[in-house]
Amino acid sequence: MTVDHDRISVDLANASFTIPKISFAFYGRVSTEDNQDPESSLQWQLTLARTLIAPHGGVIVAKFFDIGQSRSLPWQRRPEASRLLASLSDPQRGFTAVIIGEPQRAFYGNQYGLTMPLMAHYGVALWVPEIGGPIDPDNEAHEVVMSVFGGMSKGERKRIKLRVRTAMESQTRLEGRYLGGRPPYGYMLQDLGLHPNPAKAATGKRLHGLIPDPQTAPVVQRIFGMYLGGHGIYAIAEALTRDGILCPSAYDRKRNSHRVGIAWSKPAIRVILTNPRYTGRQAWNKQRTDEVLLDVNDVALGYTARTTWNRPDKWILSEKPAHEAIVDQVVFDKVQETMALRARTSTAPRRGYRTRHPYAFKGLVHCGVCDRRMQGQHSHGLAYYRCRFPDEYALANKVAHPRSVMLREDHLTRPLDHWLAQEFDPLRRRHTVAKLLETAAVGVPTAEPVPVEGGPTVTECDAKLEKYRAALDAGADPAVVAGWIADTQAERAAAIVRQREEQAAGPRAAEELEHLTEETLLEILDELGGLAAALEKAHPDDKLQVYTNLGLRLTYLPDSKTVRADVDLATHRWETVCVRGGT
């Protein structure tokens, strides 16, 4: 018998025949919920697959690895699995079968029943080690076996979640162990040595604990003292901002780069006042992650995770103090009693959750003054987007911001959809492509921040604040440094406003467009033309998906009552799918 790259030739006496090789695509999946090392788990799955196909002359020509993706996600929502499914319709895909190492890691619940018909439609066989070869779609026993593996996968995931939560609860309650996450404002992390778990210690993981931060712990004590002294939450935020004390997001920019950090907010003060960790006890389960259906009209899309705050009676607290306290337990309890008395009424029933309203521009509308995302709000059956910066942040830094900025959704959808349909219309696509190429030809601005007339940039202000913080650590006079910080924060707030105005007035950077050719842009516009024309009658959730894939960013300028719409075609990466009957 001789073996070459393409075929296996077998000579038996005077008879000669050839057995064509079978080309396989391998699919494997592993995530942290499996409680295994990703690399070793994938290698084990790959070994099982090769062991199965080797006697049949099979060869793996393509590999699809989903790392960090939960098994509960349908194949269409896993990056590599969806890429595998998309390749099935390609006649030049290069493989005729798919091999899976462990079915309980690939299929969850009824996912096999939703995936196998697609493979059978395109004539792609599915090989599984437990079956001993390819699955017969018409074999009832094979279907029962795969259904059992789907159920086993679902049960295994539930058991792992239960074990992990039980262990974390015990470690918090009995040991007071710090279980990760960012330290609360007023504390910093301390290295406590190797991890007590030998397996984790062998990989270099270490145990950490909380110690008071000498710079911010006194601020926490001041907040509790002011509240007991009769000051309200907003008054405390105003006083801290006026005194030049950095808010949590400004003090720790590395962990809060996504936040503005120009002033203290009321929610930040409230979170500090209600955090039991300041009494020295460890806390866990303050938040929970619920799995809700992504689309109630299409259960096959699976679930999405939604983080929700638990009620205080559901929090898990350590039985003994786990770290040095910043606030006395008596003071903390008195603050909680005072907050309950200042509420609407301490005996009022909890309000139920409001029905979720769909928003076509969820997360896409930004305030042109503070650059924060505007929040959705329904009023009298209409959808609005609002920014209430003054109601949430202190204004001692002289931020010029209207008390309330409101934008009505239907005033935006009609002109926007009309503009998209017009620009992507087949009759105007040459004109649109010419404008895009002209934009790309203007030139790409440098990555360095461009100074804005009228004062320092945001980056320069951040650099000053870091120097002032270093000066405090070195022993400089706090009263003098506080004045510097107050002035710099005011300059930073003004710089943010100038920067937004400059970006709104100037042309959009086009560095992503310069690599696109005219042919590529025409292909994109051909596809977008039909989508844009169908937007007028589309559901808000479907519109949101299209707008997001377009790279749409909306900036509302309240002074001129105009909206700047930017579309980034360079991020056009979606796969066309069927949504509620339409494409």
XYZ file of C-alpha atoms in Angstrom:
583
model
C 0.000 0.000 0.000
C 1.318 3.402 -0.933
C 0.130 6.716 0.480
C 0.356 10.068 -1.267
C -1.093 13.453 -0.381
C -4.351 13.178 -2.291
C -5.285 9.519 -2.436
C -4.660 6.163 -0.798
C -3.796 3.456 -3.369
C -4.206 -0.205 -2.439
C -2.829 -3.098 -4.569
C -4.214 -6.552 -3.723
C -2.774 -9.214 -6.059
C -3.937 -8.165 -9.534
C -6.782 -5.960 -8.238
C -6.163 -2.249 -7.870
C -8.548 0.392 -6.577
C -8.276 3.732 -4.843
C -10.011 5.104 -1.752
C -10.441 8.878 -1.798
C -9.507 10.700 1.353
C -12.256 12.332 3.414
C -11.624 15.981 4.155
C -12.877 17.093 7.559
C -13.520 20.379 9.308
C -12.927 20.095 13.052
C -15.045 22.041 15.543
C -14.139 22.419 19.211
C -15.395 24.631 22.031
C -14.206 25.414 25.540
C -14.888 28.200 28.038
C -14.185 29.088 31.657
C -17.490 27.516 32.706
C -16.020 24.114 31.762
C -13.431 24.527 34.552
C -10.623 23.183 32.335
C -7.505 24.565 30.728
C -8.596 25.732 27.236
C -5.458 24.572 25.436
C -5.376 21.066 26.936
C -9.148 20.649 26.458
C -8.994 21.537 22.757
C -6.007 19.277 22.208
C -7.896 16.411 23.859
C -10.922 17.002 21.634
C -8.665 17.138 18.579
C -6.995 13.868 19.588
C -10.361 12.116 19.899
C -11.361 13.359 16.456
C -8.133 12.222 14.781
C -8.376 8.817 16.432
C -11.843 8.342 14.937
C -11.083 9.414 11.356
C -7.575 7.930 10.994
C -8.734 4.381 10.074
C -10.960 5.888 7.386
C -8.169 7.866 5.772
C -9.622 11.136 7.003
C -7.639 14.343 7.179
C -8.539 17.578 8.971
C -8.218 20.507 6.559
C -9.929 23.221 8.610
C -10.229 23.956 12.326
C -12.858 26.044 14.087
C -12.160 26.750 17.769
C -14.599 28.706 19.956
C -12.672 29.729 23.081
C -14.508 31.521 25.874
C -17.962 31.006 24.333
C -20.636 29.490 26.540
C -22.158 26.213 25.376
C -25.603 27.726 25.937
C -25.060 30.078 22.985
C -26.600 28.760 19.743
C -24.177 27.991 16.927
C -25.321 31.079 15.039
C -24.084 33.297 17.901
C -20.696 31.647 18.386
C -18.048 33.310 16.170
C -16.311 30.167 14.878
C -19.417 27.983 14.793
C -21.298 30.615 12.784
C -18.333 30.860 10.417
C -18.468 27.083 9.982
C -22.201 27.172 9.239
C -21.699 30.006 6.749
C -19.064 27.997 4.893
C -21.436 25.059 4.335
C -23.092 26.821 1.413
C -19.747 27.404 -0.316
C -19.036 24.682 -2.930
C -15.317 25.455 -2.568
C -15.302 24.989 1.205
C -12.639 22.254 0.970
C -14.240 19.662 3.268
C -17.059 17.154 2.984
C -17.631 16.318 6.656
C -17.475 17.902 10.114
C -15.868 16.081 13.050
C -16.563 16.931 16.715
C -14.399 15.713 19.590
C -16.945 15.879 22.411
C -20.636 16.386 21.554
C -21.541 17.532 25.077
C -19.267 20.544 24.592
C -20.525 21.352 21.107
C -24.275 20.878 21.568
C -26.455 22.182 24.405
C -30.115 21.344 24.878
C -31.812 21.124 21.469
C -28.949 22.690 19.465
C -28.269 19.450 17.600
C -31.816 19.416 16.234
C -31.353 22.972 14.959
C -27.930 22.389 13.384
C -28.035 18.915 11.829
C -30.761 19.712 9.236
C -28.571 22.480 7.837
C -25.605 20.115 7.435
C -27.807 17.476 5.853
C -29.201 20.046 3.426
C -25.715 20.836 2.096
C -24.630 17.179 2.091
C -22.058 17.589 4.876
C -21.738 14.588 7.185
C -21.327 15.000 10.952
C -18.922 12.588 12.660
C -19.038 11.976 16.409
C -16.742 9.606 18.400
C -19.639 8.276 20.501
C -21.435 7.168 17.329
C -18.264 5.618 15.936
C -18.554 7.454 12.634
C -20.984 9.659 10.711
C -24.449 10.368 12.048
C -27.346 9.075 9.980
C -30.014 11.822 9.985
C -32.689 9.161 9.354
C -31.509 6.894 12.185
C -33.761 7.328 15.209
C -31.185 5.802 17.570
C -28.568 8.338 16.485
C -30.980 11.187 17.132
C -31.808 9.840 20.586
C -28.103 9.576 21.469
C -27.405 13.163 20.406
C -30.469 14.385 22.304
C -29.129 12.664 25.412
C -25.789 14.440 25.006
C -27.605 17.763 24.676
C -29.438 17.083 27.924
C -26.225 15.973 29.634
C -24.536 19.191 28.527
C -27.357 21.283 29.962
C -27.300 19.383 33.244
C -23.513 19.605 33.519
C -23.589 23.378 33.074
C -26.209 23.757 35.803
C -24.182 21.575 38.193
C -21.013 23.599 37.525
C -22.855 26.869 38.180
C -24.298 25.482 41.423
C -20.895 24.231 42.640
C -19.172 27.518 41.816
C -21.822 29.661 43.511
C -21.864 27.434 46.582
C -18.076 27.584 46.867
C -17.998 31.382 46.443
C -20.707 31.808 49.062
C -18.798 29.646 51.550
C -15.489 31.404 50.872
C -17.136 34.781 51.440
C -19.184 33.872 54.503
C -16.662 31.697 56.348
C -13.258 32.921 55.146
C -14.038 36.496 54.100
C -12.003 35.901 50.953
C -11.669 38.612 48.318
C -13.094 37.007 45.157
C -11.912 39.503 42.570
C -13.268 42.546 40.809
C -12.179 46.145 41.207
C -11.576 47.274 44.792
C -14.169 49.720 46.128
C -13.228 53.389 46.296
C -11.225 53.881 49.487
C -9.401 50.545 49.279
C -6.480 49.153 47.332
C -5.339 45.589 46.698
C -2.667 43.859 48.771
C -0.773 40.722 47.755
C -1.399 37.992 50.343
C 0.831 35.322 48.816
C 0.206 32.226 46.729
C -3.334 31.073 46.053
C -4.514 28.457 48.620
C -5.637 26.163 45.807
C -2.493 24.150 44.846
C -3.581 23.829 41.210
C -4.019 27.598 40.857
C -0.853 28.308 42.828
C 1.072 26.100 40.397
C 0.018 28.411 37.557
C 1.255 31.492 39.425
C -2.080 32.787 40.683
C -1.982 34.708 43.958
C -4.406 35.660 46.706
C -5.311 39.320 47.249
C -6.994 41.320 49.975
C -8.184 44.860 50.674
C -6.296 47.546 52.600
C -7.317 51.209 53.038
C -5.992 53.618 50.425
C -4.335 56.507 52.308
C -5.501 58.986 49.660
C -9.170 58.006 49.335
C -10.073 56.360 52.659
C -10.407 59.791 54.382
C -12.758 60.856 51.577
C -15.032 57.898 52.341
C -15.054 58.841 56.014
C -15.899 62.425 55.062
C -18.841 61.261 52.921
C -20.339 59.270 55.810
C -19.744 62.158 58.220
C -21.360 64.731 55.942
C -24.404 62.552 55.379
C -24.946 62.065 59.111
C -24.404 65.812 59.514
C -27.493 66.508 57.429
C -26.042 66.961 53.936
C -27.852 65.372 51.008
C -26.249 63.222 48.349
C -26.164 66.036 45.793
C -24.709 68.484 48.326
C -21.933 66.013 49.129
C -21.127 65.567 45.426
C -21.003 69.352 44.981
C -18.697 69.816 47.970
C -16.243 67.119 46.893
C -16.111 68.453 43.338
C -15.685 72.035 44.547
C -12.762 70.970 46.786
C -10.969 69.350 43.850
C -11.266 65.776 45.121
C -11.115 63.320 42.252
C -14.190 61.175 41.764
C -13.678 57.375 41.574
C -13.571 57.279 37.757
C -11.030 60.143 37.616
C -8.891 58.741 40.433
C -8.521 55.346 38.765
C -8.506 56.100 35.028
C -7.102 52.701 34.041
C -10.197 50.885 35.290
C -12.615 53.657 34.299
C -11.396 54.861 30.923
C -14.958 54.512 29.584
C -16.314 57.129 32.028
C -16.119 60.917 31.792
C -14.720 61.476 35.288
C -15.183 65.250 35.353
C -17.288 65.428 38.539
C -18.775 63.442 41.396
C -22.130 61.870 40.592
C -25.037 61.168 42.903
C -25.026 57.416 42.115
C -21.343 57.233 43.137
C -22.127 58.806 46.522
C -25.105 56.490 47.027
C -23.057 53.367 46.185
C -20.408 54.356 48.741
C -22.985 55.010 51.452
C -24.618 51.590 50.950
C -21.474 49.455 50.581
C -21.020 47.192 53.664
C -17.387 46.520 52.753
C -16.394 49.760 54.460
C -17.229 48.110 57.817
C -14.473 45.536 57.274
C -16.743 42.707 56.175
C -16.455 41.072 52.792
C -19.536 41.174 50.548
C -20.607 39.039 47.600
C -23.728 38.511 45.483
C -24.623 42.200 45.364
C -25.426 41.626 41.705
C -26.731 38.636 39.807
C -26.725 37.656 36.151
C -30.085 36.606 34.744
C -30.481 34.794 31.447
C -33.398 36.177 29.447
C -34.579 35.290 25.974
C -32.888 37.338 23.297
C -36.112 37.332 21.287
C -39.375 35.983 22.692
C -40.598 35.419 19.126
C -37.578 33.288 18.201
C -36.541 31.019 21.059
C -33.833 29.394 18.904
C -31.718 32.557 19.256
C -31.089 31.553 22.858
C -30.546 33.709 25.893
C -28.609 36.845 26.737
C -27.062 37.756 30.085
C -28.483 40.723 31.992
C -26.898 42.010 35.204
C -29.320 43.045 37.954
C -28.825 44.374 41.485
C -29.952 42.053 44.261
C -31.833 43.298 47.293
C -29.605 43.864 50.346
C -31.152 40.880 52.126
C -29.721 38.660 49.347
C -26.145 39.907 49.820
C -23.649 37.473 51.334
C -21.526 39.040 54.104
C -18.579 37.527 55.931
C -19.296 36.408 59.483
C -16.106 38.046 60.758
C -14.199 41.167 59.666
C -11.997 40.314 56.681
C -10.039 43.579 56.292
C -9.445 46.878 58.054
C -12.620 48.928 58.417
C -12.870 52.508 57.174
C -16.260 53.189 58.762
C -17.513 51.931 62.116
C -20.416 49.482 62.012
C -22.538 51.764 64.205
C -21.983 54.688 61.809
C -22.833 52.526 58.787
C -26.057 51.242 60.372
C -27.125 54.770 61.294
C -26.562 55.922 57.692
C -28.774 53.095 56.407
C -31.537 54.082 58.836
C -31.276 57.724 57.780
C -31.418 56.819 54.079
C -34.533 54.704 54.707
C -36.220 57.627 56.477
C -35.355 60.031 53.664
C -36.829 57.689 51.042
C -40.414 58.034 49.746
C -41.512 55.807 52.588
C -39.706 52.934 54.204
C -42.811 50.729 54.012
C -43.761 51.416 50.409
C -43.927 48.284 48.240
C -41.225 47.827 45.645
C -42.218 49.014 42.216
C -42.431 46.283 39.611
C -40.228 46.247 36.573
C -41.583 48.291 33.713
C -42.254 46.656 30.384
C -39.216 46.865 28.131
C -39.645 49.302 25.255
C -37.722 48.851 22.000
C -35.422 51.691 20.954
C -34.127 51.966 17.404
C -31.014 53.942 18.458
C -30.169 52.249 21.768
C -26.579 53.125 22.668
C -26.027 55.095 19.443
C -27.169 58.615 20.433
C -24.586 60.802 22.200
C -25.025 64.183 23.841
C -23.038 66.808 21.982
C -22.278 68.682 25.225
C -20.877 65.986 27.538
C -20.387 63.117 25.026
C -22.320 60.700 27.246
C -24.745 58.209 25.737
C -28.298 59.473 25.964
C -30.804 57.256 27.782
C -34.041 55.986 26.314
C -37.345 57.069 27.868
C -40.972 56.522 26.861
C -43.511 59.262 27.470
C -47.133 59.257 26.254
C -46.379 56.337 23.951
C -43.417 58.033 22.252
C -39.729 57.172 22.496
C -37.292 59.872 23.593
C -33.559 60.051 24.300
C -32.456 62.193 27.217
C -29.294 63.402 28.912
C -29.695 64.714 32.447
C -26.115 65.428 33.330
C -26.897 68.140 35.943
C -29.266 65.791 37.789
C -26.572 63.148 38.146
C -23.282 65.050 38.409
C -22.072 67.952 40.546
C -21.750 71.271 38.728
C -19.104 72.873 40.953
C -16.618 72.513 38.084
C -18.666 75.018 36.042
C -19.709 72.555 33.331
C -21.979 74.354 30.864
C -24.763 71.834 30.325
C -28.535 72.308 29.911
C -30.536 70.855 32.758
C -32.228 68.382 30.424
C -31.475 67.492 26.804
C -34.300 65.650 25.035
C -34.509 64.196 21.520
C -37.662 62.587 20.118
C -36.999 59.341 18.250
C -39.528 59.681 15.435
C -38.126 63.126 14.582
C -34.874 61.349 13.825
C -35.878 58.033 12.243
C -37.761 59.480 9.284
C -35.052 61.819 7.941
C -32.315 59.307 8.763
C -34.016 56.396 6.982
C -34.786 58.660 4.036
C -31.156 59.758 3.871
C -29.857 56.168 4.037
C -32.300 54.979 1.378
C -31.334 57.901 -0.838
C -27.576 57.502 -0.456
C -27.646 53.715 -0.931
C -30.124 53.745 -3.797
C -28.746 51.871 -6.846
C -29.237 54.975 -9.004
C -27.044 57.057 -6.699
C -24.452 54.507 -5.683
C -21.779 55.886 -8.032
C -22.258 59.312 -6.509
C -22.059 57.888 -2.964
C -18.899 55.929 -3.764
C -17.313 59.058 -5.224
C -18.052 60.988 -2.021
C -16.597 58.194 0.140
C -13.429 57.976 -1.929
C -13.130 61.763 -1.857
C -13.400 61.664 1.945
C -10.671 59.017 2.137
C -8.432 61.058 -0.178
C -8.503 64.066 2.162
C -5.939 62.390 4.360
C -5.782 60.593 7.648
C -5.150 62.707 10.712
C -2.351 61.757 13.048
C -3.030 59.826 16.202
C -1.626 62.659 18.314
C -4.252 64.850 20.014
C -4.877 68.081 18.132
C -4.753 71.135 20.402
C -8.017 73.047 20.503
C -7.895 76.813 20.711
C -8.872 78.242 24.058
C -7.050 75.985 26.516
C -5.301 72.649 27.126
C -6.566 69.343 25.777
C -8.191 66.585 27.813
C -4.984 64.535 27.587
C -2.924 67.427 28.906
C -5.322 67.913 31.815
C -5.158 64.196 32.667
C -1.375 64.408 32.692
C -1.545 67.373 35.093
C -3.889 65.501 37.429
C -1.508 62.544 37.523
C 1.349 64.896 38.483
C -0.746 66.483 41.229
C -1.592 63.052 42.596
C 2.109 62.159 42.620
C 2.806 65.424 44.447
C 0.312 64.460 47.152
C 2.000 61.072 47.525
C 5.358 62.868 47.869
C 4.072 64.991 50.766
C 3.053 68.268 49.125
C 0.675 70.640 50.912
C -2.843 69.207 50.353
C -4.457 72.650 50.467
C -2.242 73.974 47.685
C -2.617 70.837 45.538
C -6.394 70.881 46.003
C -6.520 74.309 44.377
C -4.470 73.090 41.448
C -6.751 70.074 41.021
C -9.902 72.240 41.075
C -8.521 74.525 38.370
C -7.382 71.615 36.210
C -10.724 69.826 36.501
C -12.484 72.981 35.320
C -10.062 73.179 32.371
C -10.680 69.498 31.598
C -14.459 69.947 31.598
C -14.142 72.920 29.238
C -11.749 70.930 27.022
C -14.304 68.130 26.658
C -16.934 70.606 25.499
C -14.528 72.223 23.007
C -13.414 68.830 21.757
C -16.987 67.719 21.056
C -17.749 70.964 19.230
C -14.566 70.586 17.179
C -15.424 67.002 16.247
C -18.990 67.938 15.349
C -17.873 70.826 13.135
C -14.925 69.132 11.430
C -14.865 66.275 8.895
C -14.907 62.714 10.129
C -11.621 60.830 10.104
C -11.506 58.362 7.203
C -8.513 56.192 7.944
C -10.634 53.013 7.723
C -11.840 53.936 4.218
C -8.508 54.404 2.542
C -7.983 50.656 2.015
C -11.417 50.192 0.379
C -11.543 50.095 -3.401
C -14.374 51.313 -5.615
C -15.400 47.715 -6.379
C -15.566 46.843 -2.663
C -17.672 49.891 -1.886
C -20.058 49.080 -4.751
C -20.558 45.548 -3.399
C -21.325 46.914 0.066
C -23.753 49.501 -1.283
C -25.551 46.887 -3.387
C -26.336 44.977 -0.208
C -27.130 48.062 1.860
C -29.517 49.430 -0.733
C -32.169 46.833 -0.013
C -31.678 47.094 3.735
C -32.004 50.865 3.775
C -35.177 50.772 1.707
C -36.755 48.266 4.127
C -35.948 50.281 7.255
C -39.109 52.361 7.138
C -41.358 49.398 8.026
C -38.845 47.462 10.131
C -39.232 46.711 13.841
C -37.137 48.972 16.128
C -35.020 45.994 17.268
C -34.254 45.122 13.641
C -33.433 48.747 12.897
C -31.030 48.786 15.829
C -29.203 45.767 14.435
C -28.835 47.415 11.014
C -27.756 50.761 12.469
C -25.188 49.061 14.695
C -23.717 47.063 11.822
C -23.521 50.257 9.783
C -21.274 51.735 12.465
C -23.812 54.529 13.000
C -23.027 57.203 15.592
C -25.460 60.029 16.278
C -24.432 63.233 18.073
C -27.207 65.597 19.152
C -26.260 69.281 19.417
C -28.964 70.921 21.555
C -27.913 74.510 20.809
C -28.544 74.181 17.073
C -31.089 71.340 17.487
C -29.253 69.285 14.878
C -27.995 65.715 14.793
C -24.726 64.690 13.221
C -24.930 61.177 11.744
C -21.719 59.276 11.002
C -21.704 55.920 9.191
C -18.560 53.793 9.214
C -18.652 51.357 6.281
C -15.209 50.031 7.220
C -16.870 48.121 10.083
C -19.296 46.382 7.669
C -18.737 42.804 8.844
C -22.141 41.198 9.347
C -23.562 38.054 7.859
C -26.955 38.448 6.170
C -29.560 36.566 8.218
C -33.327 36.205 8.176
C -35.075 38.370 10.741
C -38.832 38.001 11.269
C -39.366 36.786 7.742
C -37.302 39.461 5.988
C -33.629 39.584 5.118
